[in-house]
PDB file of C-alpha atoms in Angstrom:
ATOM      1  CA  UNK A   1       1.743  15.597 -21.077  1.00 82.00           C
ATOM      2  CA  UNK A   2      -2.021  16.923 -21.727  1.00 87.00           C
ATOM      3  CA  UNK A   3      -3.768  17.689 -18.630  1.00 91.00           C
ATOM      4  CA  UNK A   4      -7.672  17.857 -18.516  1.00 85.00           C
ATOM      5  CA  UNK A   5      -8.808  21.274 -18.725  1.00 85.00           C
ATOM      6  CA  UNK A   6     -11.330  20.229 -15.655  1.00 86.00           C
ATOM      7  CA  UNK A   7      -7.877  20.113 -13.648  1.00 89.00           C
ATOM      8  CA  UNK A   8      -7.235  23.185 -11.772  1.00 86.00           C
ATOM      9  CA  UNK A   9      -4.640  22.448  -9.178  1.00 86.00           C
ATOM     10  CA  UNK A  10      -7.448  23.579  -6.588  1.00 85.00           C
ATOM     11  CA  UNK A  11      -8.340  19.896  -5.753  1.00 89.00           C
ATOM     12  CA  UNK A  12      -5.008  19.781  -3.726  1.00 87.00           C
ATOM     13  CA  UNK A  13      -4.708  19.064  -0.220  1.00 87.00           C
ATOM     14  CA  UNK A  14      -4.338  22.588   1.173  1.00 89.00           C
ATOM     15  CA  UNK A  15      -0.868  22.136   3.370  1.00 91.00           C
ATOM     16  CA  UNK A  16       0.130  21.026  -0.485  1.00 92.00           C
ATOM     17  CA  UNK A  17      -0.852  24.445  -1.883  1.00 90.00           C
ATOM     18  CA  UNK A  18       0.731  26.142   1.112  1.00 91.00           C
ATOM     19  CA  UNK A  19       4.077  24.724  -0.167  1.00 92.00           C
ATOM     20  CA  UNK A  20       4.044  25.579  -3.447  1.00 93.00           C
ATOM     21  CA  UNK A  21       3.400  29.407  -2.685  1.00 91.00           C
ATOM     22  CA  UNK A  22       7.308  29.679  -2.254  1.00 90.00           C
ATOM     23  CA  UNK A  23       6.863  28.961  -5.765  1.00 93.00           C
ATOM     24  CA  UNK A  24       5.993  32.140  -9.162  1.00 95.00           C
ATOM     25  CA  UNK A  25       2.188  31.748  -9.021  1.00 93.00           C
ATOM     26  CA  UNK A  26       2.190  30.236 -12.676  1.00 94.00           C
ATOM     27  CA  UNK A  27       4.698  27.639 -11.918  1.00 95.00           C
ATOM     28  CA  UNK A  28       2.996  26.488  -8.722  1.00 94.00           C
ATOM     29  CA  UNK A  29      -0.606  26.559 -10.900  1.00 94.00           C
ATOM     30  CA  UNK A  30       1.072  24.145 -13.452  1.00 95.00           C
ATOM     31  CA  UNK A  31       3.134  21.818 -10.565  1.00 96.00           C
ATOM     32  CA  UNK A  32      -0.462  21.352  -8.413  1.00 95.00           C
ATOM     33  CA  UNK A  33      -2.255  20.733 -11.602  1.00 95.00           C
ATOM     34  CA  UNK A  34       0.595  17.541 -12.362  1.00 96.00           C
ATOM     35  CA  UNK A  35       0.230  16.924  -8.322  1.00 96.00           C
ATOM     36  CA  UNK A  36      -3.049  16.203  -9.061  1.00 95.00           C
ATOM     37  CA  UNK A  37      -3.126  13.908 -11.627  1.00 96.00           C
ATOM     38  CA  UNK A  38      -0.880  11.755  -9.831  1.00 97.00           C
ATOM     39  CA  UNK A  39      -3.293  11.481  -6.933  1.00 95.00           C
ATOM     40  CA  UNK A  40      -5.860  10.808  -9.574  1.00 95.00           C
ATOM     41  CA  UNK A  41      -4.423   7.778 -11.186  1.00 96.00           C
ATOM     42  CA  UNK A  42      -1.600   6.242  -9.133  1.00 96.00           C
ATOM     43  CA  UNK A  43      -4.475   3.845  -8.252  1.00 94.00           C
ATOM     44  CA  UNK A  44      -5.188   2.776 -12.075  1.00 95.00           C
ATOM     45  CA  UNK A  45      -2.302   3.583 -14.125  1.00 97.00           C
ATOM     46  CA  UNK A  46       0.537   3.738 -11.749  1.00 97.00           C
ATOM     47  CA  UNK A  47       2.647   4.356 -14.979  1.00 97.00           C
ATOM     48  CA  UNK A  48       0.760   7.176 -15.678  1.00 97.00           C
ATOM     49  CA  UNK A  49       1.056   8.574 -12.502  1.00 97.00           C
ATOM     50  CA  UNK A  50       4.757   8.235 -12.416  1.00 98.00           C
ATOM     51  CA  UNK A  51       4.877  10.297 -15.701  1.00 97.00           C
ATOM     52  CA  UNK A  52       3.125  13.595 -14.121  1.00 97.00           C
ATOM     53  CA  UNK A  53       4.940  13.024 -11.154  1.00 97.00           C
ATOM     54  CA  UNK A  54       8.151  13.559 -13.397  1.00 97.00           C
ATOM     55  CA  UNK A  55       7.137  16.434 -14.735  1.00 97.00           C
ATOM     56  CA  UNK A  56       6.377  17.416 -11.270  1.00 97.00           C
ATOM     57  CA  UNK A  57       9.788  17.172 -10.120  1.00 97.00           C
ATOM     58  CA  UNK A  58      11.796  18.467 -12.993  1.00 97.00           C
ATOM     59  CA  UNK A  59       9.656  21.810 -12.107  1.00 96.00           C
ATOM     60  CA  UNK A  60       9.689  21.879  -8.635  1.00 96.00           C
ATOM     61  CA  UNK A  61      12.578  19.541  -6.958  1.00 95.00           C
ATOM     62  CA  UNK A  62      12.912  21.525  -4.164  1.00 95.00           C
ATOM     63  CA  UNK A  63       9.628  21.426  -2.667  1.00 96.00           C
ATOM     64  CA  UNK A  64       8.762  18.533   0.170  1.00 96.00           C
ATOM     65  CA  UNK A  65       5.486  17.494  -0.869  1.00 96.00           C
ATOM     66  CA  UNK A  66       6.355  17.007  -4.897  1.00 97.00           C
ATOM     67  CA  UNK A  67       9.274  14.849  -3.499  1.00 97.00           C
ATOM     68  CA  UNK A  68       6.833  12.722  -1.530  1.00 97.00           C
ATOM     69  CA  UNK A  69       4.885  12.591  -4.682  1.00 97.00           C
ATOM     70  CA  UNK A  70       7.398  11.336  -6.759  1.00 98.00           C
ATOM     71  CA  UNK A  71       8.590   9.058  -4.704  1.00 98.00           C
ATOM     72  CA  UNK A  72       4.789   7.169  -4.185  1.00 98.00           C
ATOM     73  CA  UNK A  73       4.250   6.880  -7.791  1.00 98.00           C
ATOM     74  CA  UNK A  74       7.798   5.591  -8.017  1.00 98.00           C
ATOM     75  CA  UNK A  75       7.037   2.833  -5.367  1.00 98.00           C
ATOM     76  CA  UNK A  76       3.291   2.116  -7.078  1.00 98.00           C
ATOM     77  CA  UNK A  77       5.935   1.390 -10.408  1.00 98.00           C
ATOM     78  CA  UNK A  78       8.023  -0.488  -8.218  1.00 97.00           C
ATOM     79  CA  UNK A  79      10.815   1.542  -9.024  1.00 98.00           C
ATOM     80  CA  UNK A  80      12.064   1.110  -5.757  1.00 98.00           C
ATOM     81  CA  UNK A  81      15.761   2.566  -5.103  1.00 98.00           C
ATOM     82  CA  UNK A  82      14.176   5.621  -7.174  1.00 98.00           C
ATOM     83  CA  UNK A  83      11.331   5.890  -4.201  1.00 98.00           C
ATOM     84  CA  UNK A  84      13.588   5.499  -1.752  1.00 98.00           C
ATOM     85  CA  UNK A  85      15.954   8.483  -2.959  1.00 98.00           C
ATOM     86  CA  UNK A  86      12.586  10.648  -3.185  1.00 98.00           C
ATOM     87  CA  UNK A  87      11.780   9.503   0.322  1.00 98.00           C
ATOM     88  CA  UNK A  88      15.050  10.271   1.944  1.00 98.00           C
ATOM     89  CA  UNK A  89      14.844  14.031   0.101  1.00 97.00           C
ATOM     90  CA  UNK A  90      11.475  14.226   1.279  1.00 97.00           C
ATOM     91  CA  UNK A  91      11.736  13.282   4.930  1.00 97.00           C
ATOM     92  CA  UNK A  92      15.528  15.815   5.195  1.00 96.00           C
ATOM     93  CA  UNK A  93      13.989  18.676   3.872  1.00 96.00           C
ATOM     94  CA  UNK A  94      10.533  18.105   6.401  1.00 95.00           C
ATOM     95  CA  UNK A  95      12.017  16.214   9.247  1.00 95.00           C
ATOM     96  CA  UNK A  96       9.124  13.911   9.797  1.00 95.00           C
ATOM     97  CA  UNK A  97       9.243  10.690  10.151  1.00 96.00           C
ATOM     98  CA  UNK A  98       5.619   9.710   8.778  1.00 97.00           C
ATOM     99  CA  UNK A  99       7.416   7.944   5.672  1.00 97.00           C
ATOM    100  CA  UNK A 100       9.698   6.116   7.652  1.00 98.00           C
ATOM    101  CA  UNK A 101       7.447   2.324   7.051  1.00 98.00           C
ATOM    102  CA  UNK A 102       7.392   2.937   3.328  1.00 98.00           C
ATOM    103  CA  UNK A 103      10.793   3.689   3.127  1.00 98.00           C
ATOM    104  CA  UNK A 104      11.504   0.267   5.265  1.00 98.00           C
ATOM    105  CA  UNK A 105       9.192  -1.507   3.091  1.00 98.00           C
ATOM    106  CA  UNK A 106      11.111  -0.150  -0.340  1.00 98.00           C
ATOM    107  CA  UNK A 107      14.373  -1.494   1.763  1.00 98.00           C
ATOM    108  CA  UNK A 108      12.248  -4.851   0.789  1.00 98.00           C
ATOM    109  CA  UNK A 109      11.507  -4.285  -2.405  1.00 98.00           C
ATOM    110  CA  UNK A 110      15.345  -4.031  -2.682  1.00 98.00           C
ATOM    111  CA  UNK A 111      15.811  -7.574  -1.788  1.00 98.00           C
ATOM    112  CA  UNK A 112      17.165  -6.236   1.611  1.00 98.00           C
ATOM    113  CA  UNK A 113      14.734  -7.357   4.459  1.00 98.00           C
ATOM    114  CA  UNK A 114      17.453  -7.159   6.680  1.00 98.00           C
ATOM    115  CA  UNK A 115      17.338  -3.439   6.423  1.00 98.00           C
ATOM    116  CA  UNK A 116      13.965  -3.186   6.669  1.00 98.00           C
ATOM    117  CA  UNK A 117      13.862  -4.638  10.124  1.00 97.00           C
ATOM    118  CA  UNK A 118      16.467  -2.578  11.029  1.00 97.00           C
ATOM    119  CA  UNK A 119      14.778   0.268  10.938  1.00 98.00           C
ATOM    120  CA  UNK A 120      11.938  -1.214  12.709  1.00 97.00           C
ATOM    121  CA  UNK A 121      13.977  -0.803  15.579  1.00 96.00           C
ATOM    122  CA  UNK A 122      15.530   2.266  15.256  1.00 97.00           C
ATOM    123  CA  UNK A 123      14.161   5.612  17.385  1.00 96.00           C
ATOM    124  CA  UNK A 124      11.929   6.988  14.437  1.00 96.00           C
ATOM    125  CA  UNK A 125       9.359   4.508  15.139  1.00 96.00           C
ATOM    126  CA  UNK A 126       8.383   5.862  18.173  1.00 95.00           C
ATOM    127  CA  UNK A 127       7.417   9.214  16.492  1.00 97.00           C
ATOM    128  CA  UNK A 128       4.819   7.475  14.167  1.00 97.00           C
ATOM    129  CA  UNK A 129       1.622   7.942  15.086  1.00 96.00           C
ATOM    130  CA  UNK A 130      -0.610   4.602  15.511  1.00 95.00           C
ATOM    131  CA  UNK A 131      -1.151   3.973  11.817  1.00 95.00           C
ATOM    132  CA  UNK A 132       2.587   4.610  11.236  1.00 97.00           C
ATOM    133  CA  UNK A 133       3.446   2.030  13.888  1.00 96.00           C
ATOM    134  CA  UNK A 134       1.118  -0.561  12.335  1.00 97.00           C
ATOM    135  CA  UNK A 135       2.382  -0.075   8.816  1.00 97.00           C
ATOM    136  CA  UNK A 136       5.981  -1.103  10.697  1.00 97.00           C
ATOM    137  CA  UNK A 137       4.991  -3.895  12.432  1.00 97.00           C
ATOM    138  CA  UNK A 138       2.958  -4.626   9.196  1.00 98.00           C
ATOM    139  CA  UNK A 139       6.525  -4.155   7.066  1.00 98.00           C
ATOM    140  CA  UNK A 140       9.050  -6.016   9.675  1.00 98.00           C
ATOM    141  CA  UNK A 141       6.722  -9.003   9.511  1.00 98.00           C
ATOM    142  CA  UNK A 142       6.836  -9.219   5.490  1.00 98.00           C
ATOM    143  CA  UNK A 143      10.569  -8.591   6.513  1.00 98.00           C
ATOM    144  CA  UNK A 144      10.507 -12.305   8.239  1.00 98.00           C
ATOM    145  CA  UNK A 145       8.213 -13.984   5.852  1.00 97.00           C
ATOM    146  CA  UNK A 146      10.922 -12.335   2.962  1.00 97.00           C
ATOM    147  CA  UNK A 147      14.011 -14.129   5.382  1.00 97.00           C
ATOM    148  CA  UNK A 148      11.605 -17.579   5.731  1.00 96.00           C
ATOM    149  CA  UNK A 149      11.038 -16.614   9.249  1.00 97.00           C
ATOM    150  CA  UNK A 150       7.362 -17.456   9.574  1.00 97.00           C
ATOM    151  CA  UNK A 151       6.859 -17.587  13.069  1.00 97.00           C
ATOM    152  CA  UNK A 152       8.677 -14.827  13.977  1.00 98.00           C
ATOM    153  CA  UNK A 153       6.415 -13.007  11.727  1.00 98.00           C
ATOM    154  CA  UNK A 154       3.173 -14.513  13.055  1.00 98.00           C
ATOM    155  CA  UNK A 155       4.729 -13.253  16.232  1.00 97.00           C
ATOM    156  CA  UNK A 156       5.572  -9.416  14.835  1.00 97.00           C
ATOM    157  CA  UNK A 157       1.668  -9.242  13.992  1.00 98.00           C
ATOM    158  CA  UNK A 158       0.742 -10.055  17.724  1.00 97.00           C
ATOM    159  CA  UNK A 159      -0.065  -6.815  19.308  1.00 95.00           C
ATOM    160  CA  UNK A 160      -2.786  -5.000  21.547  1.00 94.00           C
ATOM    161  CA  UNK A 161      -4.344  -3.609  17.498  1.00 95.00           C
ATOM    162  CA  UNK A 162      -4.700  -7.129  16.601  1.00 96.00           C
ATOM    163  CA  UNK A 163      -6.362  -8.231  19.611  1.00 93.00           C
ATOM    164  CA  UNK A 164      -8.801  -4.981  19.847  1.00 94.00           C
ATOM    165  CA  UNK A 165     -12.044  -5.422  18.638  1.00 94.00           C
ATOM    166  CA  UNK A 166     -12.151  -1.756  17.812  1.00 94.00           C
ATOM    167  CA  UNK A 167     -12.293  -1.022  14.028  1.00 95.00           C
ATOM    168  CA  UNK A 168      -9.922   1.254  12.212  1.00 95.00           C
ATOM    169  CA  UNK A 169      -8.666   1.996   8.754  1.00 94.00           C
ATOM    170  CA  UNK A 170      -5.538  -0.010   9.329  1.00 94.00           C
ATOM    171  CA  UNK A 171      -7.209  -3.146  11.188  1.00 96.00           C
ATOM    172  CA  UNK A 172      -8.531  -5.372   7.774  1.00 96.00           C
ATOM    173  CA  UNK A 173      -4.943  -5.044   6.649  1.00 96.00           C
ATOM    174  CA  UNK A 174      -3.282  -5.973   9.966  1.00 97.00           C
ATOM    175  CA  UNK A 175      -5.449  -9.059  10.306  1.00 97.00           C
ATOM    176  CA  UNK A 176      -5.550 -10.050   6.817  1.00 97.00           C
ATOM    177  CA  UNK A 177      -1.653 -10.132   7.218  1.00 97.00           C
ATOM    178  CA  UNK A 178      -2.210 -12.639  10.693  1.00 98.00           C
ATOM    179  CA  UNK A 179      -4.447 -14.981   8.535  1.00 97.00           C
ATOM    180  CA  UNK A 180      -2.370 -14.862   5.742  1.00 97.00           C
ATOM    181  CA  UNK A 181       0.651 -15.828   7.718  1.00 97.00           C
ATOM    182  CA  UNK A 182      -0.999 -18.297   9.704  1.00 97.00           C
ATOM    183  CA  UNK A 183      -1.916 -19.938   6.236  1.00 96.00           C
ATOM    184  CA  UNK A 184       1.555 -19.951   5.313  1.00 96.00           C
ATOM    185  CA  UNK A 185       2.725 -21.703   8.282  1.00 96.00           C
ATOM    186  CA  UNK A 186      -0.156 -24.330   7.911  1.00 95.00           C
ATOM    187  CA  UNK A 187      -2.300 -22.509  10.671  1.00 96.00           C
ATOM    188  CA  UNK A 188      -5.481 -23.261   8.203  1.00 95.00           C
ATOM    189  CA  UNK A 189      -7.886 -22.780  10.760  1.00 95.00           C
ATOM    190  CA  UNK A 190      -6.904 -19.958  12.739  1.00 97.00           C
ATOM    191  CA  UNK A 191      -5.989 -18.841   9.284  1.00 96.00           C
ATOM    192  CA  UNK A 192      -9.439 -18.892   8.161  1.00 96.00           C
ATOM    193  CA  UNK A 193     -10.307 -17.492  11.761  1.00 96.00           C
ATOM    194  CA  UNK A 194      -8.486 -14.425  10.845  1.00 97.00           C
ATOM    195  CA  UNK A 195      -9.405 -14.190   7.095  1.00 96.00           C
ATOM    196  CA  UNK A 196     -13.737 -13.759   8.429  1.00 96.00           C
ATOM    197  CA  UNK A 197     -12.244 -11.345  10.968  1.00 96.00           C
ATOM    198  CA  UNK A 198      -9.967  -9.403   8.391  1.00 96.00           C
ATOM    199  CA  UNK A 199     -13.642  -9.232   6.233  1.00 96.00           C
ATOM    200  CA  UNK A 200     -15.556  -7.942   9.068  1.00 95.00           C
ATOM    201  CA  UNK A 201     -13.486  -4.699   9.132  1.00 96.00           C
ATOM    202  CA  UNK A 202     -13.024  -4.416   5.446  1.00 94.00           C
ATOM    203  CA  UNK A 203     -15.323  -1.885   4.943  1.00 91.00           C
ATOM    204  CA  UNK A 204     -13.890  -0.613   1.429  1.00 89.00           C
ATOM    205  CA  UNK A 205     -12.703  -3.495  -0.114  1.00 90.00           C
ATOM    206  CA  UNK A 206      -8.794  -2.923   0.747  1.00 91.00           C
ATOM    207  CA  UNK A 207      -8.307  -6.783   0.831  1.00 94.00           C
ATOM    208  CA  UNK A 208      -9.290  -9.728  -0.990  1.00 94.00           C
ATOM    209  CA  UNK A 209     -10.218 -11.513   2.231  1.00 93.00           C
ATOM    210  CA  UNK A 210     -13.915 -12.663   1.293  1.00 93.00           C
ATOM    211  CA  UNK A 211     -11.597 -14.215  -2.136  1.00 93.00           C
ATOM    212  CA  UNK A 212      -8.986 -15.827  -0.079  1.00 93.00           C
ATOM    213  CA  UNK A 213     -11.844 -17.722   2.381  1.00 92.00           C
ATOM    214  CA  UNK A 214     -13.632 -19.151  -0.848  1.00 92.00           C
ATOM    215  CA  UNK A 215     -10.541 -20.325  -2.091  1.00 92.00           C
ATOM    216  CA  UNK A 216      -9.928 -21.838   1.507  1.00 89.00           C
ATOM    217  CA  UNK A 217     -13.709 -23.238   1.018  1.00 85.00           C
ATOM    218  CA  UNK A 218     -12.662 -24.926  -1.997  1.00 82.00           C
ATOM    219  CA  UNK A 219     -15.020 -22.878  -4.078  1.00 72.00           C
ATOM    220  CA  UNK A 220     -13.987 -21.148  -7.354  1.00 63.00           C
ATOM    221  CA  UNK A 221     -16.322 -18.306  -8.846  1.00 57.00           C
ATOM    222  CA  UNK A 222     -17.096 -18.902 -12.597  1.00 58.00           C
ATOM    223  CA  UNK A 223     -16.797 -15.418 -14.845  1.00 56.00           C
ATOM    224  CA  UNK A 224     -20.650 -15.192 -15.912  1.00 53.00           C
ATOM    225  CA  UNK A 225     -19.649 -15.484 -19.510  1.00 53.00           C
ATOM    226  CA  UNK A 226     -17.813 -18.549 -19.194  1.00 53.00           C
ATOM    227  CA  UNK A 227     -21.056 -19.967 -17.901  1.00 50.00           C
ATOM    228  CA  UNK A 228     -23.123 -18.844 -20.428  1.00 51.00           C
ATOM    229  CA  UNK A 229     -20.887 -20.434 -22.628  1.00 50.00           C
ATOM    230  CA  UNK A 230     -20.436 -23.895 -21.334  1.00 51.00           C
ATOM    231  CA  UNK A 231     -22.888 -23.538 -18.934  1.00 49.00           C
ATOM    232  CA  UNK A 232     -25.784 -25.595 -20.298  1.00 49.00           C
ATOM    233  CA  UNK A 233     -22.932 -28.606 -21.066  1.00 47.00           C
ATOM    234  CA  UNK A 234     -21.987 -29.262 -17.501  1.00 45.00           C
ATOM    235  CA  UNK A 235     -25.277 -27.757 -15.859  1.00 43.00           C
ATOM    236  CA  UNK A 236     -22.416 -26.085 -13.306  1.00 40.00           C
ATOM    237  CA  UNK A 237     -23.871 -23.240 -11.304  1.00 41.00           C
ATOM    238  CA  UNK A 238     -21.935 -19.864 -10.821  1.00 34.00           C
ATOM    239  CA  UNK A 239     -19.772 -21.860  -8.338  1.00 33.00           C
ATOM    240  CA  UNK A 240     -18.148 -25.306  -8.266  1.00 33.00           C
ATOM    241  CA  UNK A 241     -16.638 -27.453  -5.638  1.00 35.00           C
ATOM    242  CA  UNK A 242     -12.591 -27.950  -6.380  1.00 36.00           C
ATOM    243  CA  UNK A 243      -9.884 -29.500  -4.214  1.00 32.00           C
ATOM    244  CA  UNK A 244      -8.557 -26.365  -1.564  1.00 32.00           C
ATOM    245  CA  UNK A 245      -5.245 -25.885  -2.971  1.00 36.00           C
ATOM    246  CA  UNK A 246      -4.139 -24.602   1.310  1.00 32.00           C
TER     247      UNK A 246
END
């Protein structure tokens, strides 16, 4: 697959680089330069992504960080038992347990949440650091909603992060999962409680909590060129009043 010649295999993180030097200098030049691409679009074109990180892998299985690689783009595709494999390879041939909650959480995307919260329990979780830890509790809880346990997973969420004030990169996530929960057990008002607090940390847009309180508002936003098109018919605004579906 073409790579853009502005690619140099530079951009990667540098305990990447320091992997592939076990690698011929050519060979790591042209796995970094696929590593790369796979950062850049696993976001937009997941498919994409899964494609270099192929190509990745076929030239350099061996090394820890392309099987980490793989196995993300193969979990952005939803490939799951595929990112799972990569996972496993990854964390025998590092020892770390820092993909331990993704792992769980492909367990899920297996259809087997029992598993998942299995291994919310098991010793490795302990190792995580803080972020790790959340993503678990974060993954057990989807675990309960995916065995119709909803108030053991409103429960699961319940922790000293949740209650903290203190803002971190994991925090709009952890309370946008409270609020939804909440919702889905009919909590509507602490629900919506949670959603405003979920916003308040979400400082780059990793949830759709300011979407998920206008929908609780009964408001629905109008795409600008549907407006113009119908707009002077009904003399609606850029929002209209509906019946809240929660």
């Amino acid at each position: 697959m073409p790579i853009p010649e502005d690619v140099t295999g530079d951009e990667i993180d540098k305990d990447v680089r320091q992997e592939l030097m076990s690698l011929p200098k050519t060979l790591a030049e042209d796995v970094s330069r696929n590593l790369v691409m796979v950062a850049r679009l696993i976001d937009e074109d997941p498919e994409q992504a899964y494609a270099y990180s192929r190509i990745a892998l076929r030239l350099a299985s061996r090394v820890a960080a392309v099987r980490e690689a793989a196995g993300f783009a193969a979990y952005a595709t939803q490939k799951y038992s595929e990112a799972l494999a990569e996972f496993r390879a990854a964390k025998r041939m590092t020892g770390s347990v820092e993909l331990w909650p993704v792992m769980a959480d492909c367990e899920r995307g297996l259809g087997r949440p029992e598993r998942a919260l299995a291994m919310a329990g098991e010793p490795e979780v302990q190792k995580l650091d803080k972020a790790g830890q959340v993503e678990m509790r974060l993954v057990a809880a989807g675990a309960r909603r995916d065995m119709g346990q909803l108030d053991a997973a409103i429960v699961t969420l319940q922790s000293s992060e949740l209650a903290s004030n203190a803002v971190h990169p994991w925090t709009a996530r952890l309370r946008y999962a409270y609020a939804d929960a909440l919702l889905a057990a009919g909590r509507e008002d602490e629900a919506r409680e949670w959603f405003g607090k979920a916003l308040e940390a979400d400082k780059d847009g990793s949830t759709d909590a300011s979407d998920r309180l206008a929908e609780m508002d009964g408001v629905e936003f109008v795409d600008a060129l549907d407006e113009d098109e119908d707009g002077d018919e009904n003399g609606e605004d850029g929002a209209k009043g509906r019946t809240s579906e929660a």
